[in-house]
Amino acid sequence: MPKNARTRRWTAADLPDLTGRTAVVTGANSGIGLAAVDALARAGAHVVLAVRDTGRGEAAAATVRGARGTLEVRRLDLADLASVREFAASWDGDLDLLINNAGVMAVPEAVTKDGFEMQFGTNHLGHFALTNLLLPHITDRVVTVASSAHRLPGARIHFENLNLTGEYSPFRAYAQSKLANLLFTLELQRRLAAAGSPVRALAAHPGWSATNLQNRDANPLRRIGAQIGNRIIAQDSKAGALPTLYAAVQDLPGASYVGPSGPGEIRGTPTLVGRSPAASDPETARRLWAVSEELTGVTFPDRLRSTASSPERAH
């Protein structure tokens, strides 16, 4: 932890003036996604809420009052690659900031419309495709929301069985998807740097934030435990959004990982945090990228590809 991590509490009030800047936040109709939308809009940004249900998105946008910036709701279903392509194809103009926030956690076994395990397909592959399709428009940075769950014992990318067919467990799948988020960030940053792009890829995690995410847990006992923890341990969604916002605006190195500064990274002011050895392996990151391109049919943009394809060009 940096020596100055506890000297001053960074808050959304520390966001710079974002007037004239545009941000997309996925999964923006509740939790830390909506908290990030609120903070960015209050700082003057034009914020697009990318949500599966536009009715819920409009209702969420209506809760943001007194913002200097503007809000817009667009449909995006990360569990459907056709929807991802439609969203990206409709984009026109610059996009300063993409926040890959949406996610599902520890849900019962299911698959996306394209046949991918739901958590890997939504949390990783949907955002992988969205980012690469939007990358020609992105001018500043991509922030992907990961989780401390990437450190769970045995967490790895199951290349031989990404859908975990016959060996599915909700948290094994969740840990795989969150590890994938960090490996994606690592390889995206390598490719951007190799291409000489000024765009940066960073990751963040909210610690334990009281949101609706835990209510979808496949295990009823864990749901009850999470509800209790939400009341007595967790920080609220506004505090949970701070690492994401910090990663979005602070002058941090590419591939940085931001989380809460407190014990166990459960709560606290945002600071740079570490990641597991599995989340730091460039070879696994490159392998995951290649597999993700094959599964989604989406590749790194051609205009950036020539240098980024060569690992030795990245420094």
CSV table of C-alpha atoms in Angstrom, one decimal:
chain,number,residue,atom,x,y,z
A,1,MET,CA,0.0,0.0,0.0
A,2,PRO,CA,1.4,3.4,-0.8
A,3,LYS,CA,2.7,5.3,2.2
A,4,ASN,CA,0.2,8.1,1.7
A,5,ALA,CA,-2.8,5.8,1.3
A,6,ARG,CA,-4.3,6.8,4.7
A,7,THR,CA,-3.3,10.4,4.8
A,8,ARG,CA,-6.4,11.7,3.1
A,9,ARG,CA,-9.7,10.2,2.1
A,10,TRP,CA,-10.3,10.6,-1.6
A,11,THR,CA,-14.0,11.1,-2.5
A,12,ALA,CA,-16.2,11.8,-5.5
A,13,ALA,CA,-15.9,15.5,-4.6
A,14,ASP,CA,-12.3,15.2,-5.8
A,15,LEU,CA,-13.3,14.4,-9.4
A,16,PRO,CA,-12.0,17.0,-11.8
A,17,ASP,CA,-14.4,19.0,-14.1
A,18,LEU,CA,-15.5,16.6,-16.7
A,19,THR,CA,-17.5,19.0,-18.8
A,20,GLY,CA,-17.3,18.1,-22.4
A,21,ARG,CA,-16.3,14.5,-21.7
A,22,THR,CA,-18.4,11.4,-22.5
A,23,ALA,CA,-18.5,8.2,-20.5
A,24,VAL,CA,-20.2,4.8,-20.9
A,25,VAL,CA,-21.0,2.8,-17.8
A,26,THR,CA,-22.3,-0.7,-18.3
A,27,GLY,CA,-24.7,-2.2,-15.7
A,28,ALA,CA,-25.6,1.4,-14.7
A,29,ASN,CA,-29.1,1.0,-13.3
A,30,SER,CA,-28.2,0.1,-9.8
A,31,GLY,CA,-25.3,-0.4,-7.3
A,32,ILE,CA,-21.9,1.0,-7.9
A,33,GLY,CA,-22.7,1.5,-11.6
A,34,LEU,CA,-25.4,4.0,-10.8
A,35,ALA,CA,-23.2,5.6,-8.1
A,36,ALA,CA,-20.5,6.1,-10.7
A,37,VAL,CA,-23.0,7.5,-13.2
A,38,ASP,CA,-24.2,10.0,-10.5
A,39,ALA,CA,-20.7,11.1,-9.6
A,40,LEU,CA,-19.6,11.5,-13.2
A,41,ALA,CA,-22.7,13.4,-14.2
A,42,ARG,CA,-22.3,15.7,-11.2
A,43,ALA,CA,-18.8,16.4,-12.4
A,44,GLY,CA,-20.2,17.6,-15.7
A,45,ALA,CA,-19.8,14.5,-18.0
A,46,HIS,CA,-22.3,13.2,-20.5
A,47,VAL,CA,-22.9,9.7,-19.2
A,48,VAL,CA,-24.5,6.9,-21.2
A,49,LEU,CA,-26.2,4.2,-19.1
A,50,ALA,CA,-25.6,1.0,-21.0
A,51,VAL,CA,-28.3,-1.3,-19.6
A,52,ARG,CA,-30.2,-4.5,-20.5
A,53,ASP,CA,-33.6,-3.0,-19.5
A,54,THR,CA,-34.0,0.5,-20.8
A,55,GLY,CA,-37.1,1.0,-18.6
A,56,ARG,CA,-35.1,0.4,-15.5
A,57,GLY,CA,-32.3,2.5,-16.9
A,58,GLU,CA,-34.6,5.5,-17.4
A,59,ALA,CA,-35.9,5.0,-13.8
A,60,ALA,CA,-32.3,4.9,-12.6
A,61,ALA,CA,-31.4,8.0,-14.6
A,62,ALA,CA,-34.3,9.9,-13.0
A,63,THR,CA,-32.8,9.4,-9.6
A,64,VAL,CA,-29.8,11.5,-10.6
A,65,ARG,CA,-30.8,15.1,-9.8
A,66,GLY,CA,-28.9,18.3,-9.8
A,67,ALA,CA,-26.1,17.1,-12.1
A,68,ARG,CA,-24.2,19.5,-14.3
A,69,GLY,CA,-23.8,16.8,-17.0
A,70,THR,CA,-26.3,15.0,-19.1
A,71,LEU,CA,-27.6,11.4,-19.1
A,72,GLU,CA,-28.6,9.1,-21.9
A,73,VAL,CA,-29.9,5.5,-21.7
A,74,ARG,CA,-29.0,2.9,-24.4
A,75,ARG,CA,-29.8,-0.8,-24.5
A,76,LEU,CA,-26.9,-3.3,-24.1
A,77,ASP,CA,-27.2,-6.9,-23.2
A,78,LEU,CA,-23.7,-8.3,-22.5
A,79,ALA,CA,-25.0,-11.8,-22.6
A,80,ASP,CA,-25.9,-11.4,-26.2
A,81,LEU,CA,-23.1,-10.6,-28.7
A,82,ALA,CA,-25.6,-9.3,-31.2
A,83,SER,CA,-26.7,-6.7,-28.7
A,84,VAL,CA,-23.0,-5.8,-28.1
A,85,ARG,CA,-22.4,-5.4,-31.8
A,86,GLU,CA,-25.5,-3.3,-32.2
A,87,PHE,CA,-24.5,-1.0,-29.3
A,88,ALA,CA,-21.0,-0.5,-30.7
A,89,ALA,CA,-22.2,0.0,-34.3
A,90,SER,CA,-24.5,2.8,-33.2
A,91,TRP,CA,-21.7,4.7,-31.5
A,92,ASP,CA,-20.6,7.9,-33.3
A,93,GLY,CA,-17.9,10.3,-32.2
A,94,ASP,CA,-15.3,10.2,-29.4
A,95,LEU,CA,-15.8,8.2,-26.2
A,96,ASP,CA,-13.5,9.4,-23.4
A,97,LEU,CA,-14.2,6.7,-20.8
A,98,LEU,CA,-15.6,3.2,-20.9
A,99,ILE,CA,-16.4,1.7,-17.5
A,100,ASN,CA,-16.9,-2.1,-17.8
A,101,ASN,CA,-19.0,-2.4,-14.6
A,102,ALA,CA,-21.8,-4.8,-15.3
A,103,GLY,CA,-21.6,-8.3,-13.9
A,104,VAL,CA,-23.4,-11.3,-12.4
A,105,MET,CA,-22.1,-13.1,-9.4
A,106,ALA,CA,-22.5,-16.7,-8.2
A,107,VAL,CA,-25.6,-17.4,-10.2
A,108,PRO,CA,-27.1,-20.8,-10.9
A,109,GLU,CA,-25.6,-22.6,-13.9
A,110,ALA,CA,-26.8,-21.0,-17.1
A,111,VAL,CA,-25.5,-20.0,-20.5
A,112,THR,CA,-25.6,-16.8,-22.5
A,113,LYS,CA,-27.5,-16.4,-25.8
A,114,ASP,CA,-24.3,-17.5,-27.6
A,115,GLY,CA,-23.8,-20.5,-25.4
A,116,PHE,CA,-21.1,-19.3,-23.0
A,117,GLU,CA,-21.2,-20.0,-19.3
A,118,MET,CA,-23.2,-17.0,-18.0
A,119,GLN,CA,-20.6,-15.4,-15.7
A,120,PHE,CA,-17.7,-15.8,-18.0
A,121,GLY,CA,-19.8,-14.8,-21.0
A,122,THR,CA,-21.3,-11.7,-19.3
A,123,ASN,CA,-18.4,-10.5,-17.1
A,124,HIS,CA,-15.6,-11.2,-19.5
A,125,LEU,CA,-16.5,-12.0,-23.1
A,126,GLY,CA,-19.3,-9.4,-23.4
A,127,HIS,CA,-16.9,-6.7,-22.1
A,128,PHE,CA,-14.1,-8.0,-24.2
A,129,ALA,CA,-16.2,-7.6,-27.4
A,130,LEU,CA,-17.6,-4.3,-26.4
A,131,THR,CA,-14.2,-2.8,-25.6
A,132,ASN,CA,-12.6,-3.9,-28.8
A,133,LEU,CA,-15.5,-2.7,-30.9
A,134,LEU,CA,-15.6,0.7,-29.2
A,135,LEU,CA,-11.8,1.1,-29.0
A,136,PRO,CA,-11.5,3.1,-32.2
A,137,HIS,CA,-13.6,5.8,-30.5
A,138,ILE,CA,-12.0,5.7,-27.0
A,139,THR,CA,-9.7,8.6,-26.3
A,140,ASP,CA,-8.7,8.2,-22.6
A,141,ARG,CA,-9.2,5.0,-20.8
A,142,VAL,CA,-11.0,1.7,-20.1
A,143,VAL,CA,-11.8,0.8,-16.5
A,144,THR,CA,-12.9,-2.8,-15.9
A,145,VAL,CA,-14.4,-3.7,-12.5
A,146,ALA,CA,-12.9,-6.9,-11.2
A,147,SER,CA,-13.1,-8.5,-7.7
A,148,SER,CA,-11.0,-9.9,-4.8
A,149,ALA,CA,-12.7,-13.2,-5.8
A,150,HIS,CA,-10.0,-13.6,-8.4
A,151,ARG,CA,-7.8,-14.7,-5.4
A,152,LEU,CA,-10.1,-17.5,-4.4
A,153,PRO,CA,-8.2,-20.8,-3.8
A,154,GLY,CA,-7.8,-22.7,-7.1
A,155,ALA,CA,-8.9,-19.7,-9.2
A,156,ARG,CA,-7.7,-20.2,-12.8
A,157,ILE,CA,-8.8,-20.0,-16.4
A,158,HIS,CA,-10.2,-23.4,-17.3
A,159,PHE,CA,-9.1,-23.3,-20.9
A,160,GLU,CA,-9.9,-27.0,-21.3
A,161,ASN,CA,-13.5,-26.4,-20.1
A,162,LEU,CA,-14.4,-22.7,-20.0
A,163,ASN,CA,-18.1,-23.4,-19.5
A,164,LEU,CA,-17.2,-25.6,-16.5
A,165,THR,CA,-19.5,-28.3,-17.9
A,166,GLY,CA,-19.8,-31.1,-15.4
A,167,GLU,CA,-17.8,-29.2,-12.8
A,168,TYR,CA,-19.8,-26.0,-12.4
A,169,SER,CA,-19.9,-24.2,-9.0
A,170,PRO,CA,-21.1,-20.7,-8.8
A,171,PHE,CA,-18.0,-19.3,-7.1
A,172,ARG,CA,-15.6,-21.2,-9.3
A,173,ALA,CA,-17.3,-19.6,-12.3
A,174,TYR,CA,-17.3,-16.2,-10.7
A,175,ALA,CA,-13.6,-16.4,-9.8
A,176,GLN,CA,-12.7,-17.4,-13.3
A,177,SER,CA,-14.6,-14.5,-14.8
A,178,LYS,CA,-13.0,-12.0,-12.4
A,179,LEU,CA,-9.6,-13.4,-13.0
A,180,ALA,CA,-10.3,-13.0,-16.7
A,181,ASN,CA,-11.2,-9.3,-16.1
A,182,LEU,CA,-7.7,-8.7,-14.8
A,183,LEU,CA,-5.9,-10.7,-17.4
A,184,PHE,CA,-7.9,-8.8,-20.1
A,185,THR,CA,-6.8,-5.5,-18.6
A,186,LEU,CA,-3.2,-6.7,-18.6
A,187,GLU,CA,-3.1,-7.7,-22.2
A,188,LEU,CA,-5.2,-4.8,-23.4
A,189,GLN,CA,-2.7,-2.4,-21.8
A,190,ARG,CA,0.2,-4.3,-23.4
A,191,ARG,CA,-1.4,-4.0,-26.8
A,192,LEU,CA,-2.3,-0.3,-26.4
A,193,ALA,CA,1.3,0.5,-25.3
A,194,ALA,CA,2.8,-1.5,-28.1
A,195,ALA,CA,0.6,0.4,-30.6
A,196,GLY,CA,1.7,3.7,-29.2
A,197,SER,CA,-1.9,4.5,-28.1
A,198,PRO,CA,-2.5,7.1,-25.4
A,199,VAL,CA,-5.5,5.1,-24.1
A,200,ARG,CA,-4.9,3.3,-20.8
A,201,ALA,CA,-6.5,0.1,-19.5
A,202,LEU,CA,-7.0,-0.1,-15.7
A,203,ALA,CA,-9.0,-2.3,-13.3
A,204,ALA,CA,-10.7,-1.6,-10.0
A,205,HIS,CA,-12.7,-3.5,-7.4
A,206,PRO,CA,-15.2,-2.1,-4.9
A,207,GLY,CA,-14.3,-4.2,-1.8
A,208,TRP,CA,-17.5,-5.4,-0.1
A,209,SER,CA,-20.2,-3.0,-1.3
A,210,ALA,CA,-23.8,-3.4,-0.3
A,211,THR,CA,-25.6,-3.9,-3.7
A,212,ASN,CA,-28.1,-6.2,-5.3
A,213,LEU,CA,-25.3,-8.4,-6.8
A,214,GLN,CA,-25.2,-10.8,-3.8
A,215,ASN,CA,-29.0,-11.3,-4.0
A,216,ARG,CA,-28.6,-13.5,-7.1
A,217,ASP,CA,-26.4,-16.0,-5.3
A,218,ALA,CA,-27.4,-19.6,-6.2
A,219,ASN,CA,-27.0,-20.6,-2.5
A,220,PRO,CA,-29.8,-19.4,-0.2
A,221,LEU,CA,-27.5,-19.6,2.9
A,222,ARG,CA,-24.9,-17.5,1.2
A,223,ARG,CA,-27.6,-15.0,0.3
A,224,ILE,CA,-28.6,-14.7,3.9
A,225,GLY,CA,-25.0,-14.3,5.0
A,226,ALA,CA,-24.4,-11.7,2.4
A,227,GLN,CA,-27.5,-9.7,3.5
A,228,ILE,CA,-26.2,-9.7,7.1
A,229,GLY,CA,-22.7,-8.7,5.9
A,230,ASN,CA,-24.2,-5.9,3.8
A,231,ARG,CA,-25.7,-4.4,7.0
A,232,ILE,CA,-22.7,-4.7,9.3
A,233,ILE,CA,-19.5,-4.9,7.2
A,234,ALA,CA,-20.0,-3.6,3.7
A,235,GLN,CA,-19.7,0.0,2.6
A,236,ASP,CA,-22.5,1.6,0.6
A,237,SER,CA,-22.6,1.8,-3.2
A,238,LYS,CA,-21.2,5.3,-3.3
A,239,ALA,CA,-18.1,4.3,-1.4
A,240,GLY,CA,-17.9,1.1,-3.5
A,241,ALA,CA,-17.8,3.2,-6.6
A,242,LEU,CA,-14.8,5.3,-5.5
A,243,PRO,CA,-12.1,2.8,-6.7
A,244,THR,CA,-13.7,2.8,-10.2
A,245,LEU,CA,-13.9,6.6,-10.2
A,246,TYR,CA,-10.3,6.9,-8.9
A,247,ALA,CA,-9.1,4.7,-11.7
A,248,ALA,CA,-11.2,6.7,-14.2
A,249,VAL,CA,-9.6,10.1,-13.5
A,250,GLN,CA,-6.3,9.8,-11.6
A,251,ASP,CA,-2.9,9.8,-13.4
A,252,LEU,CA,-2.1,6.1,-12.9
A,253,PRO,CA,0.0,3.8,-14.9
A,254,GLY,CA,-1.7,1.5,-17.4
A,255,ALA,CA,-2.8,-1.9,-16.0
A,256,SER,CA,-3.1,-0.4,-12.5
A,257,TYR,CA,-5.5,-2.1,-10.1
A,258,VAL,CA,-7.4,0.1,-7.6
A,259,GLY,CA,-9.3,-1.0,-4.5
A,260,PRO,CA,-10.1,0.0,-1.0
A,261,SER,CA,-7.2,0.7,1.4
A,262,GLY,CA,-8.7,-0.9,4.5
A,263,PRO,CA,-7.9,-4.4,6.0
A,264,GLY,CA,-8.7,-7.1,3.5
A,265,GLU,CA,-9.5,-4.5,0.9
A,266,ILE,CA,-13.1,-4.6,2.2
A,267,ARG,CA,-13.6,-0.9,2.6
A,268,GLY,CA,-11.6,2.3,2.7
A,269,THR,CA,-10.3,5.1,0.5
A,270,PRO,CA,-9.2,4.1,-3.0
A,271,THR,CA,-5.5,3.1,-3.5
A,272,LEU,CA,-3.4,0.9,-5.7
A,273,VAL,CA,-3.7,-2.7,-4.7
A,274,GLY,CA,-2.0,-6.0,-5.7
A,275,ARG,CA,-3.3,-8.9,-7.6
A,276,SER,CA,-2.6,-12.6,-7.5
A,277,PRO,CA,0.3,-14.2,-9.5
A,278,ALA,CA,-2.4,-15.9,-11.7
A,279,ALA,CA,-3.7,-12.4,-12.6
A,280,SER,CA,-0.2,-11.1,-13.4
A,281,ASP,CA,0.9,-13.8,-15.9
A,282,PRO,CA,1.3,-12.2,-19.4
A,283,GLU,CA,1.4,-15.6,-21.1
A,284,THR,CA,-2.0,-16.6,-19.7
A,285,ALA,CA,-3.3,-13.1,-20.6
A,286,ARG,CA,-2.2,-13.5,-24.2
A,287,ARG,CA,-3.7,-17.0,-24.4
A,288,LEU,CA,-7.0,-15.8,-22.9
A,289,TRP,CA,-7.0,-12.9,-25.5
A,290,ALA,CA,-6.6,-15.3,-28.4
A,291,VAL,CA,-9.3,-17.6,-27.1
A,292,SER,CA,-11.6,-14.6,-26.5
A,293,GLU,CA,-11.1,-13.4,-30.1
A,294,GLU,CA,-12.0,-16.9,-31.4
A,295,LEU,CA,-15.1,-17.2,-29.2
A,296,THR,CA,-16.5,-13.7,-29.9
A,297,GLY,CA,-15.3,-13.2,-33.4
A,298,VAL,CA,-14.1,-9.7,-32.3
A,299,THR,CA,-10.5,-8.7,-32.6
A,300,PHE,CA,-8.2,-5.9,-31.6
A,301,PRO,CA,-8.8,-3.0,-34.0
A,302,ASP,CA,-6.9,-3.3,-37.3
A,303,ARG,CA,-5.4,0.2,-37.2
A,304,LEU,CA,-3.7,-0.7,-33.8
A,305,ARG,CA,-2.9,-4.4,-34.6
A,306,SER,CA,0.4,-4.2,-36.5
A,307,THR,CA,2.7,-3.5,-33.5
A,308,ALA,CA,0.4,-4.8,-30.7
A,309,SER,CA,0.6,-8.4,-32.0
A,310,SER,CA,4.3,-8.6,-31.1
A,311,PRO,CA,4.9,-9.0,-27.4
A,312,GLU,CA,8.5,-7.9,-27.7
A,313,ARG,CA,7.4,-4.4,-28.8
A,314,ALA,CA,5.6,-3.8,-25.5
A,315,HIS,CA,7.5,-2.0,-22.7
